[in-house]
Every structure is written in structure tokens, then in C-alpha cells.
Amino acid sequence: MAAAQLMDLGYRVFMRRNSVYVAFIIGGALAGEKIVNSSFNTAWESNNQGKLFKDIAAKKAAESGGDDGGEDDGGDDDE
């Protein structure tokens, strides 16, 4: 009986109106994409630690006294 009540609640909340259903599907897809992207980035960075550009650039900057002479600070700002 609990499963039937849960399915009825799900229908009443998410599927009764098409606009709510579509918004739920799109929101779920966006949230799922963020979770998968973050997970793969974390796994990639942990498996390639020390081989990525950001790791090499930081090592070179430390070896050369802190300034590599470049204009880019490695950030993602679009200025």
C-alpha cells in the first residue's frame, strides 16, 4: 500500500501538469550533468596529479622564484 501512495504522491507533485513535468525533467538533467561532470573531473585530476598544466606551471613558478614572466595567472576570469 505504501508504494501505491508514494506513486500517487509522485503523480500529484510532478506529473499532473505538463509544465511542471518538463521543468522537473530539465532540472534533473542539468543537475545530473553537473554531478557527472564534477565526478569525472575529480577522478581525472586525481589520476593525473603532477602531469596537468596547472601542476607543472605551479612547479615552474616555484622554481623560478614565483614569477614565470607571463601575463596569465591561470584563472578563468574573462578580462
PDB file of N, CA and C in Angstrom:
ATOM      1  N   MET A   1       0.818  -1.198   0.000  1.00  0.00           N
ATOM      2  CA  MET A   1       0.000   0.000   0.000  1.00  0.00           C
ATOM      3  C   MET A   1       0.864   1.265   0.000  1.00  0.00           C
ATOM      4  N   ALA A   2       2.017   1.215   0.659  1.00  0.00           N
ATOM      5  CA  ALA A   2       2.882   2.389   0.731  1.00  0.00           C
ATOM      6  C   ALA A   2       3.435   2.765  -0.645  1.00  0.00           C
ATOM      7  N   ALA A   3       3.712   1.754  -1.466  1.00  0.00           N
ATOM      8  CA  ALA A   3       4.236   2.032  -2.806  1.00  0.00           C
ATOM      9  C   ALA A   3       3.186   2.743  -3.650  1.00  0.00           C
ATOM     10  N   ALA A   4       1.939   2.338  -3.514  1.00  0.00           N
ATOM     11  CA  ALA A   4       0.861   2.978  -4.281  1.00  0.00           C
ATOM     12  C   ALA A   4       0.668   4.430  -3.837  1.00  0.00           C
ATOM     13  N   GLN A   5       0.768   4.673  -2.552  1.00  0.00           N
ATOM     14  CA  GLN A   5       0.644   6.042  -2.054  1.00  0.00           C
ATOM     15  C   GLN A   5       1.804   6.911  -2.511  1.00  0.00           C
ATOM     16  N   LEU A   6       2.993   6.329  -2.540  1.00  0.00           N
ATOM     17  CA  LEU A   6       4.162   7.058  -2.996  1.00  0.00           C
ATOM     18  C   LEU A   6       4.051   7.403  -4.479  1.00  0.00           C
ATOM     19  N   MET A   7       3.565   6.465  -5.274  1.00  0.00           N
ATOM     20  CA  MET A   7       3.390   6.732  -6.713  1.00  0.00           C
ATOM     21  C   MET A   7       2.302   7.774  -6.939  1.00  0.00           C
ATOM     22  N   ASP A   8       1.247   7.725  -6.139  1.00  0.00           N
ATOM     23  CA  ASP A   8       0.183   8.726  -6.262  1.00  0.00           C
ATOM     24  C   ASP A   8       0.713  10.119  -5.899  1.00  0.00           C
ATOM     25  N   LEU A   9       1.520  10.197  -4.868  1.00  0.00           N
ATOM     26  CA  LEU A   9       2.128  11.471  -4.486  1.00  0.00           C
ATOM     27  C   LEU A   9       3.045  11.988  -5.588  1.00  0.00           C
ATOM     28  N   GLY A  10       3.850  11.106  -6.158  1.00  0.00           N
ATOM     29  CA  GLY A  10       4.727  11.494  -7.263  1.00  0.00           C
ATOM     30  C   GLY A  10       3.942  12.009  -8.451  1.00  0.00           C
ATOM     31  N   TYR A  11       2.830  11.364  -8.755  1.00  0.00           N
ATOM     32  CA  TYR A  11       1.995  11.842  -9.858  1.00  0.00           C
ATOM     33  C   TYR A  11       1.427  13.216  -9.549  1.00  0.00           C
ATOM     34  N   ARG A  12       0.897  13.380  -8.334  1.00  0.00           N
ATOM     35  CA  ARG A  12       0.278  14.661  -7.983  1.00  0.00           C
ATOM     36  C   ARG A  12       1.286  15.799  -7.960  1.00  0.00           C
ATOM     37  N   VAL A  13       2.527  15.518  -7.549  1.00  0.00           N
ATOM     38  CA  VAL A  13       3.520  16.587  -7.440  1.00  0.00           C
ATOM     39  C   VAL A  13       4.186  16.885  -8.780  1.00  0.00           C
ATOM     40  N   PHE A  14       4.597  15.859  -9.521  1.00  0.00           N
ATOM     41  CA  PHE A  14       5.443  16.078 -10.689  1.00  0.00           C
ATOM     42  C   PHE A  14       4.760  15.922 -12.039  1.00  0.00           C
ATOM     43  N   MET A  15       3.720  15.116 -12.149  1.00  0.00           N
ATOM     44  CA  MET A  15       3.212  14.780 -13.471  1.00  0.00           C
ATOM     45  C   MET A  15       1.797  15.250 -13.765  1.00  0.00           C
ATOM     46  N   ARG A  16       1.180  15.926 -12.868  1.00  0.00           N
ATOM     47  CA  ARG A  16      -0.198  16.352 -13.112  1.00  0.00           C
ATOM     48  C   ARG A  16      -0.247  17.424 -14.187  1.00  0.00           C
ATOM     49  N   ARG A  17       0.706  18.346 -14.157  1.00  0.00           N
ATOM     50  CA  ARG A  17       0.757  19.400 -15.177  1.00  0.00           C
ATOM     51  C   ARG A  17       2.000  19.201 -16.030  1.00  0.00           C
ATOM     52  N   ASN A  18       1.837  19.364 -17.324  1.00  0.00           N
ATOM     53  CA  ASN A  18       2.931  19.139 -18.256  1.00  0.00           C
ATOM     54  C   ASN A  18       4.092  20.107 -18.012  1.00  0.00           C
ATOM     55  N   SER A  19       3.800  21.342 -17.683  1.00  0.00           N
ATOM     56  CA  SER A  19       4.868  22.326 -17.469  1.00  0.00           C
ATOM     57  C   SER A  19       5.747  21.947 -16.275  1.00  0.00           C
ATOM     58  N   VAL A  20       5.150  21.435 -15.216  1.00  0.00           N
ATOM     59  CA  VAL A  20       5.921  21.013 -14.041  1.00  0.00           C
ATOM     60  C   VAL A  20       6.747  19.778 -14.384  1.00  0.00           C
ATOM     61  N   TYR A  21       6.167  18.863 -15.156  1.00  0.00           N
ATOM     62  CA  TYR A  21       6.869  17.642 -15.551  1.00  0.00           C
ATOM     63  C   TYR A  21       8.091  17.980 -16.404  1.00  0.00           C
ATOM     64  N   VAL A  22       7.923  18.860 -17.378  1.00  0.00           N
ATOM     65  CA  VAL A  22       9.029  19.248 -18.251  1.00  0.00           C
ATOM     66  C   VAL A  22      10.107  19.969 -17.448  1.00  0.00           C
ATOM     67  N   ALA A  23       9.715  20.849 -16.548  1.00  0.00           N
ATOM     68  CA  ALA A  23      10.686  21.555 -15.711  1.00  0.00           C
ATOM     69  C   ALA A  23      11.445  20.570 -14.816  1.00  0.00           C
ATOM     70  N   PHE A  24      10.751  19.563 -14.304  1.00  0.00           N
ATOM     71  CA  PHE A  24      11.390  18.537 -13.467  1.00  0.00           C
ATOM     72  C   PHE A  24      12.410  17.740 -14.275  1.00  0.00           C
ATOM     73  N   ILE A  25      12.059  17.372 -15.493  1.00  0.00           N
ATOM     74  CA  ILE A  25      12.969  16.598 -16.344  1.00  0.00           C
ATOM     75  C   ILE A  25      14.205  17.435 -16.705  1.00  0.00           C
ATOM     76  N   ILE A  26      14.002  18.692 -17.105  1.00  0.00           N
ATOM     77  CA  ILE A  26      15.127  19.547 -17.485  1.00  0.00           C
ATOM     78  C   ILE A  26      16.012  19.838 -16.278  1.00  0.00           C
ATOM     79  N   GLY A  27      15.397  20.146 -15.143  1.00  0.00           N
ATOM     80  CA  GLY A  27      16.177  20.395 -13.926  1.00  0.00           C
ATOM     81  C   GLY A  27      16.964  19.166 -13.495  1.00  0.00           C
ATOM     82  N   GLY A  28      16.355  18.000 -13.593  1.00  0.00           N
ATOM     83  CA  GLY A  28      17.057  16.760 -13.252  1.00  0.00           C
ATOM     84  C   GLY A  28      18.219  16.481 -14.187  1.00  0.00           C
ATOM     85  N   ALA A  29      18.024  16.765 -15.470  1.00  0.00           N
ATOM     86  CA  ALA A  29      19.103  16.560 -16.442  1.00  0.00           C
ATOM     87  C   ALA A  29      20.267  17.502 -16.170  1.00  0.00           C
ATOM     88  N   LEU A  30      19.978  18.751 -15.865  1.00  0.00           N
ATOM     89  CA  LEU A  30      21.041  19.709 -15.572  1.00  0.00           C
ATOM     90  C   LEU A  30      21.788  19.342 -14.293  1.00  0.00           C
ATOM     91  N   ALA A  31      21.041  18.959 -13.264  1.00  0.00           N
ATOM     92  CA  ALA A  31      21.683  18.569 -12.010  1.00  0.00           C
ATOM     93  C   ALA A  31      22.521  17.303 -12.199  1.00  0.00           C
ATOM     94  N   GLY A  32      21.998  16.337 -12.954  1.00  0.00           N
ATOM     95  CA  GLY A  32      22.743  15.113 -13.225  1.00  0.00           C
ATOM     96  C   GLY A  32      24.012  15.373 -14.005  1.00  0.00           C
ATOM     97  N   GLU A  33      23.941  16.282 -14.970  1.00  0.00           N
ATOM     98  CA  GLU A  33      25.120  16.637 -15.756  1.00  0.00           C
ATOM     99  C   GLU A  33      26.193  17.251 -14.882  1.00  0.00           C
ATOM    100  N   LYS A  34      25.803  18.120 -13.968  1.00  0.00           N
ATOM    101  CA  LYS A  34      26.775  18.745 -13.064  1.00  0.00           C
ATOM    102  C   LYS A  34      27.449  17.701 -12.172  1.00  0.00           C
ATOM    103  N   ILE A  35      26.665  16.756 -11.670  1.00  0.00           N
ATOM    104  CA  ILE A  35      27.207  15.722 -10.786  1.00  0.00           C
ATOM    105  C   ILE A  35      28.186  14.831 -11.543  1.00  0.00           C
ATOM    106  N   VAL A  36      27.802  14.390 -12.746  1.00  0.00           N
ATOM    107  CA  VAL A  36      28.676  13.522 -13.534  1.00  0.00           C
ATOM    108  C   VAL A  36      29.944  14.265 -13.939  1.00  0.00           C
ATOM    109  N   ASN A  37      29.816  15.515 -14.378  1.00  0.00           N
ATOM    110  CA  ASN A  37      30.973  16.308 -14.790  1.00  0.00           C
ATOM    111  C   ASN A  37      31.945  16.497 -13.627  1.00  0.00           C
ATOM    112  N   SER A  38      31.419  16.841 -12.473  1.00  0.00           N
ATOM    113  CA  SER A  38      32.266  17.041 -11.304  1.00  0.00           C
ATOM    114  C   SER A  38      32.972  15.742 -10.899  1.00  0.00           C
ATOM    115  N   SER A  39      32.259  14.636 -10.952  1.00  0.00           N
ATOM    116  CA  SER A  39      32.848  13.346 -10.588  1.00  0.00           C
ATOM    117  C   SER A  39      33.984  12.961 -11.522  1.00  0.00           C
ATOM    118  N   PHE A  40      33.759  13.117 -12.836  1.00  0.00           N
ATOM    119  CA  PHE A  40      34.801  12.758 -13.788  1.00  0.00           C
ATOM    120  C   PHE A  40      35.999  13.698 -13.697  1.00  0.00           C
ATOM    121  N   ASN A  41      35.763  14.986 -13.469  1.00  0.00           N
ATOM    122  CA  ASN A  41      36.882  15.915 -13.308  1.00  0.00           C
ATOM    123  C   ASN A  41      37.726  15.563 -12.089  1.00  0.00           C
ATOM    124  N   THR A  42      37.073  15.227 -10.993  1.00  0.00           N
ATOM    125  CA  THR A  42      37.796  14.843  -9.782  1.00  0.00           C
ATOM    126  C   THR A  42      38.614  13.581 -10.014  1.00  0.00           C
ATOM    127  N   ALA A  43      38.008  12.585 -10.665  1.00  0.00           N
ATOM    128  CA  ALA A  43      38.728  11.339 -10.946  1.00  0.00           C
ATOM    129  C   ALA A  43      39.898  11.589 -11.893  1.00  0.00           C
ATOM    130  N   TRP A  44      39.685  12.407 -12.924  1.00  0.00           N
ATOM    131  CA  TRP A  44      40.749  12.706 -13.892  1.00  0.00           C
ATOM    132  C   TRP A  44      41.928  13.408 -13.217  1.00  0.00           C
ATOM    133  N   GLU A  45      41.623  14.412 -12.389  1.00  0.00           N
ATOM    134  CA  GLU A  45      42.689  15.157 -11.722  1.00  0.00           C
ATOM    135  C   GLU A  45      43.441  14.303 -10.714  1.00  0.00           C
ATOM    136  N   SER A  46      42.750  13.404 -10.035  1.00  0.00           N
ATOM    137  CA  SER A  46      43.459  12.560  -9.069  1.00  0.00           C
ATOM    138  C   SER A  46      44.320  11.515  -9.771  1.00  0.00           C
ATOM    139  N   ASN A  47      43.883  11.018 -10.936  1.00  0.00           N
ATOM    140  CA  ASN A  47      44.684  10.042 -11.672  1.00  0.00           C
ATOM    141  C   ASN A  47      45.854  10.680 -12.409  1.00  0.00           C
ATOM    142  N   ASN A  48      45.779  11.962 -12.716  1.00  0.00           N
ATOM    143  CA  ASN A  48      46.826  12.639 -13.476  1.00  0.00           C
ATOM    144  C   ASN A  48      47.524  13.714 -12.660  1.00  0.00           C
ATOM    145  N   GLN A  49      47.552  13.555 -11.367  1.00  0.00           N
ATOM    146  CA  GLN A  49      48.177  14.543 -10.495  1.00  0.00           C
ATOM    147  C   GLN A  49      49.665  14.656 -10.807  1.00  0.00           C
ATOM    148  N   GLY A  50      50.132  15.891 -10.975  1.00  0.00           N
ATOM    149  CA  GLY A  50      51.529  16.138 -11.300  1.00  0.00           C
ATOM    150  C   GLY A  50      51.797  16.212 -12.784  1.00  0.00           C
ATOM    151  N   LYS A  51      50.837  15.797 -13.620  1.00  0.00           N
ATOM    152  CA  LYS A  51      51.011  15.815 -15.064  1.00  0.00           C
ATOM    153  C   LYS A  51      50.185  16.907 -15.735  1.00  0.00           C
ATOM    154  N   LEU A  52      49.300  17.533 -14.989  1.00  0.00           N
ATOM    155  CA  LEU A  52      48.423  18.554 -15.558  1.00  0.00           C
ATOM    156  C   LEU A  52      49.157  19.884 -15.674  1.00  0.00           C
ATOM    157  N   PHE A  53      48.681  20.732 -16.579  1.00  0.00           N
ATOM    158  CA  PHE A  53      49.321  22.022 -16.807  1.00  0.00           C
ATOM    159  C   PHE A  53      49.381  22.858 -15.535  1.00  0.00           C
ATOM    160  N   LYS A  54      48.311  22.848 -14.768  1.00  0.00           N
ATOM    161  CA  LYS A  54      48.302  23.682 -13.557  1.00  0.00           C
ATOM    162  C   LYS A  54      49.356  23.214 -12.551  1.00  0.00           C
ATOM    163  N   ASP A  55      49.618  21.914 -12.499  1.00  0.00           N
ATOM    164  CA  ASP A  55      50.644  21.404 -11.593  1.00  0.00           C
ATOM    165  C   ASP A  55      52.040  21.769 -12.085  1.00  0.00           C
ATOM    166  N   ILE A  56      52.255  21.644 -13.382  1.00  0.00           N
ATOM    167  CA  ILE A  56      53.566  21.955 -13.964  1.00  0.00           C
ATOM    168  C   ILE A  56      53.841  23.452 -13.888  1.00  0.00           C
ATOM    169  N   ALA A  57      52.824  24.279 -14.172  1.00  0.00           N
ATOM    170  CA  ALA A  57      53.007  25.731 -14.107  1.00  0.00           C
ATOM    171  C   ALA A  57      53.333  26.182 -12.683  1.00  0.00           C
ATOM    172  N   ALA A  58      52.678  25.585 -11.700  1.00  0.00           N
ATOM    173  CA  ALA A  58      52.957  25.946 -10.310  1.00  0.00           C
ATOM    174  C   ALA A  58      54.375  25.531  -9.914  1.00  0.00           C
ATOM    175  N   LYS A  59      54.820  24.382 -10.406  1.00  0.00           N
ATOM    176  CA  LYS A  59      56.174  23.907 -10.100  1.00  0.00           C
ATOM    177  C   LYS A  59      57.218  24.804 -10.757  1.00  0.00           C
ATOM    178  N   LYS A  60      56.983  25.182 -12.001  1.00  0.00           N
ATOM    179  CA  LYS A  60      57.921  26.064 -12.711  1.00  0.00           C
ATOM    180  C   LYS A  60      57.979  27.436 -12.041  1.00  0.00           C
ATOM    181  N   ALA A  61      56.822  27.946 -11.602  1.00  0.00           N
ATOM    182  CA  ALA A  61      56.792  29.251 -10.945  1.00  0.00           C
ATOM    183  C   ALA A  61      57.560  29.206  -9.627  1.00  0.00           C
ATOM    184  N   ALA A  62      57.443  28.115  -8.901  1.00  0.00           N
ATOM    185  CA  ALA A  62      58.157  27.982  -7.634  1.00  0.00           C
ATOM    186  C   ALA A  62      59.667  27.875  -7.856  1.00  0.00           C
ATOM    187  N   GLU A  63      60.059  27.191  -8.936  1.00  0.00           N
ATOM    188  CA  GLU A  63      61.485  27.038  -9.228  1.00  0.00           C
ATOM    189  C   GLU A  63      62.122  28.351  -9.688  1.00  0.00           C
ATOM    190  N   SER A  64      61.338  29.189 -10.381  1.00  0.00           N
ATOM    191  CA  SER A  64      61.907  30.417 -10.934  1.00  0.00           C
ATOM    192  C   SER A  64      61.742  31.612  -9.998  1.00  0.00           C
ATOM    193  N   GLY A  65      61.343  31.385  -8.796  1.00  0.00           N
ATOM    194  CA  GLY A  65      61.245  32.466  -7.835  1.00  0.00           C
ATOM    195  C   GLY A  65      59.860  33.055  -7.706  1.00  0.00           C
ATOM    196  N   GLY A  66      58.858  32.397  -8.213  1.00  0.00           N
ATOM    197  CA  GLY A  66      57.487  32.840  -8.004  1.00  0.00           C
ATOM    198  C   GLY A  66      56.848  33.532  -9.180  1.00  0.00           C
ATOM    199  N   ASP A  67      57.629  34.092 -10.109  1.00  0.00           N
ATOM    200  CA  ASP A  67      57.032  34.773 -11.252  1.00  0.00           C
ATOM    201  C   ASP A  67      57.553  34.119 -12.519  1.00  0.00           C
ATOM    202  N   ASP A  68      56.625  33.614 -13.333  1.00  0.00           N
ATOM    203  CA  ASP A  68      57.042  32.966 -14.561  1.00  0.00           C
ATOM    204  C   ASP A  68      57.137  33.940 -15.729  1.00  0.00           C
ATOM    205  N   GLY A  69      56.883  35.230 -15.496  1.00  0.00           N
ATOM    206  CA  GLY A  69      57.012  36.235 -16.524  1.00  0.00           C
ATOM    207  C   GLY A  69      55.817  36.348 -17.441  1.00  0.00           C
ATOM    208  N   GLY A  70      54.851  35.477 -17.295  1.00  0.00           N
ATOM    209  CA  GLY A  70      53.674  35.511 -18.158  1.00  0.00           C
ATOM    210  C   GLY A  70      52.602  36.423 -17.618  1.00  0.00           C
ATOM    211  N   GLU A  71      51.669  36.765 -18.495  1.00  0.00           N
ATOM    212  CA  GLU A  71      50.571  37.636 -18.073  1.00  0.00           C
ATOM    213  C   GLU A  71      49.426  36.854 -17.453  1.00  0.00           C
ATOM    214  N   ASP A  72      49.278  35.584 -17.817  1.00  0.00           N
ATOM    215  CA  ASP A  72      48.161  34.788 -17.350  1.00  0.00           C
ATOM    216  C   ASP A  72      48.441  34.247 -15.957  1.00  0.00           C
ATOM    217  N   ASP A  73      47.476  34.407 -15.065  1.00  0.00           N
ATOM    218  CA  ASP A  73      47.658  33.904 -13.708  1.00  0.00           C
ATOM    219  C   ASP A  73      47.046  32.526 -13.526  1.00  0.00           C
ATOM    220  N   GLY A  74      46.535  31.925 -14.614  1.00  0.00           N
ATOM    221  CA  GLY A  74      45.965  30.592 -14.517  1.00  0.00           C
ATOM    222  C   GLY A  74      44.514  30.589 -14.132  1.00  0.00           C
ATOM    223  N   GLY A  75      43.892  31.732 -13.915  1.00  0.00           N
ATOM    224  CA  GLY A  75      42.490  31.808 -13.534  1.00  0.00           C
ATOM    225  C   GLY A  75      41.571  31.765 -14.735  1.00  0.00           C
ATOM    226  N   ASP A  76      40.263  31.718 -14.473  1.00  0.00           N
ATOM    227  CA  ASP A  76      39.267  31.659 -15.532  1.00  0.00           C
ATOM    228  C   ASP A  76      38.519  32.963 -15.712  1.00  0.00           C
ATOM    229  N   ASP A  77      39.107  34.078 -15.323  1.00  0.00           N
ATOM    230  CA  ASP A  77      38.401  35.345 -15.492  1.00  0.00           C
ATOM    231  C   ASP A  77      38.558  35.824 -16.924  1.00  0.00           C
ATOM    232  N   ASP A  78      37.475  36.370 -17.487  1.00  0.00           N
ATOM    233  CA  ASP A  78      37.447  36.777 -18.881  1.00  0.00           C
ATOM    234  C   ASP A  78      37.662  38.282 -19.023  1.00  0.00           C
ATOM    235  N   GLU A  79      38.726  38.776 -18.497  1.00  0.00           N
ATOM    236  CA  GLU A  79      39.004  40.210 -18.572  1.00  0.00           C
ATOM    237  C   GLU A  79      40.069  40.485 -19.593  1.00  0.00           C
TER     238      GLU A  79
END
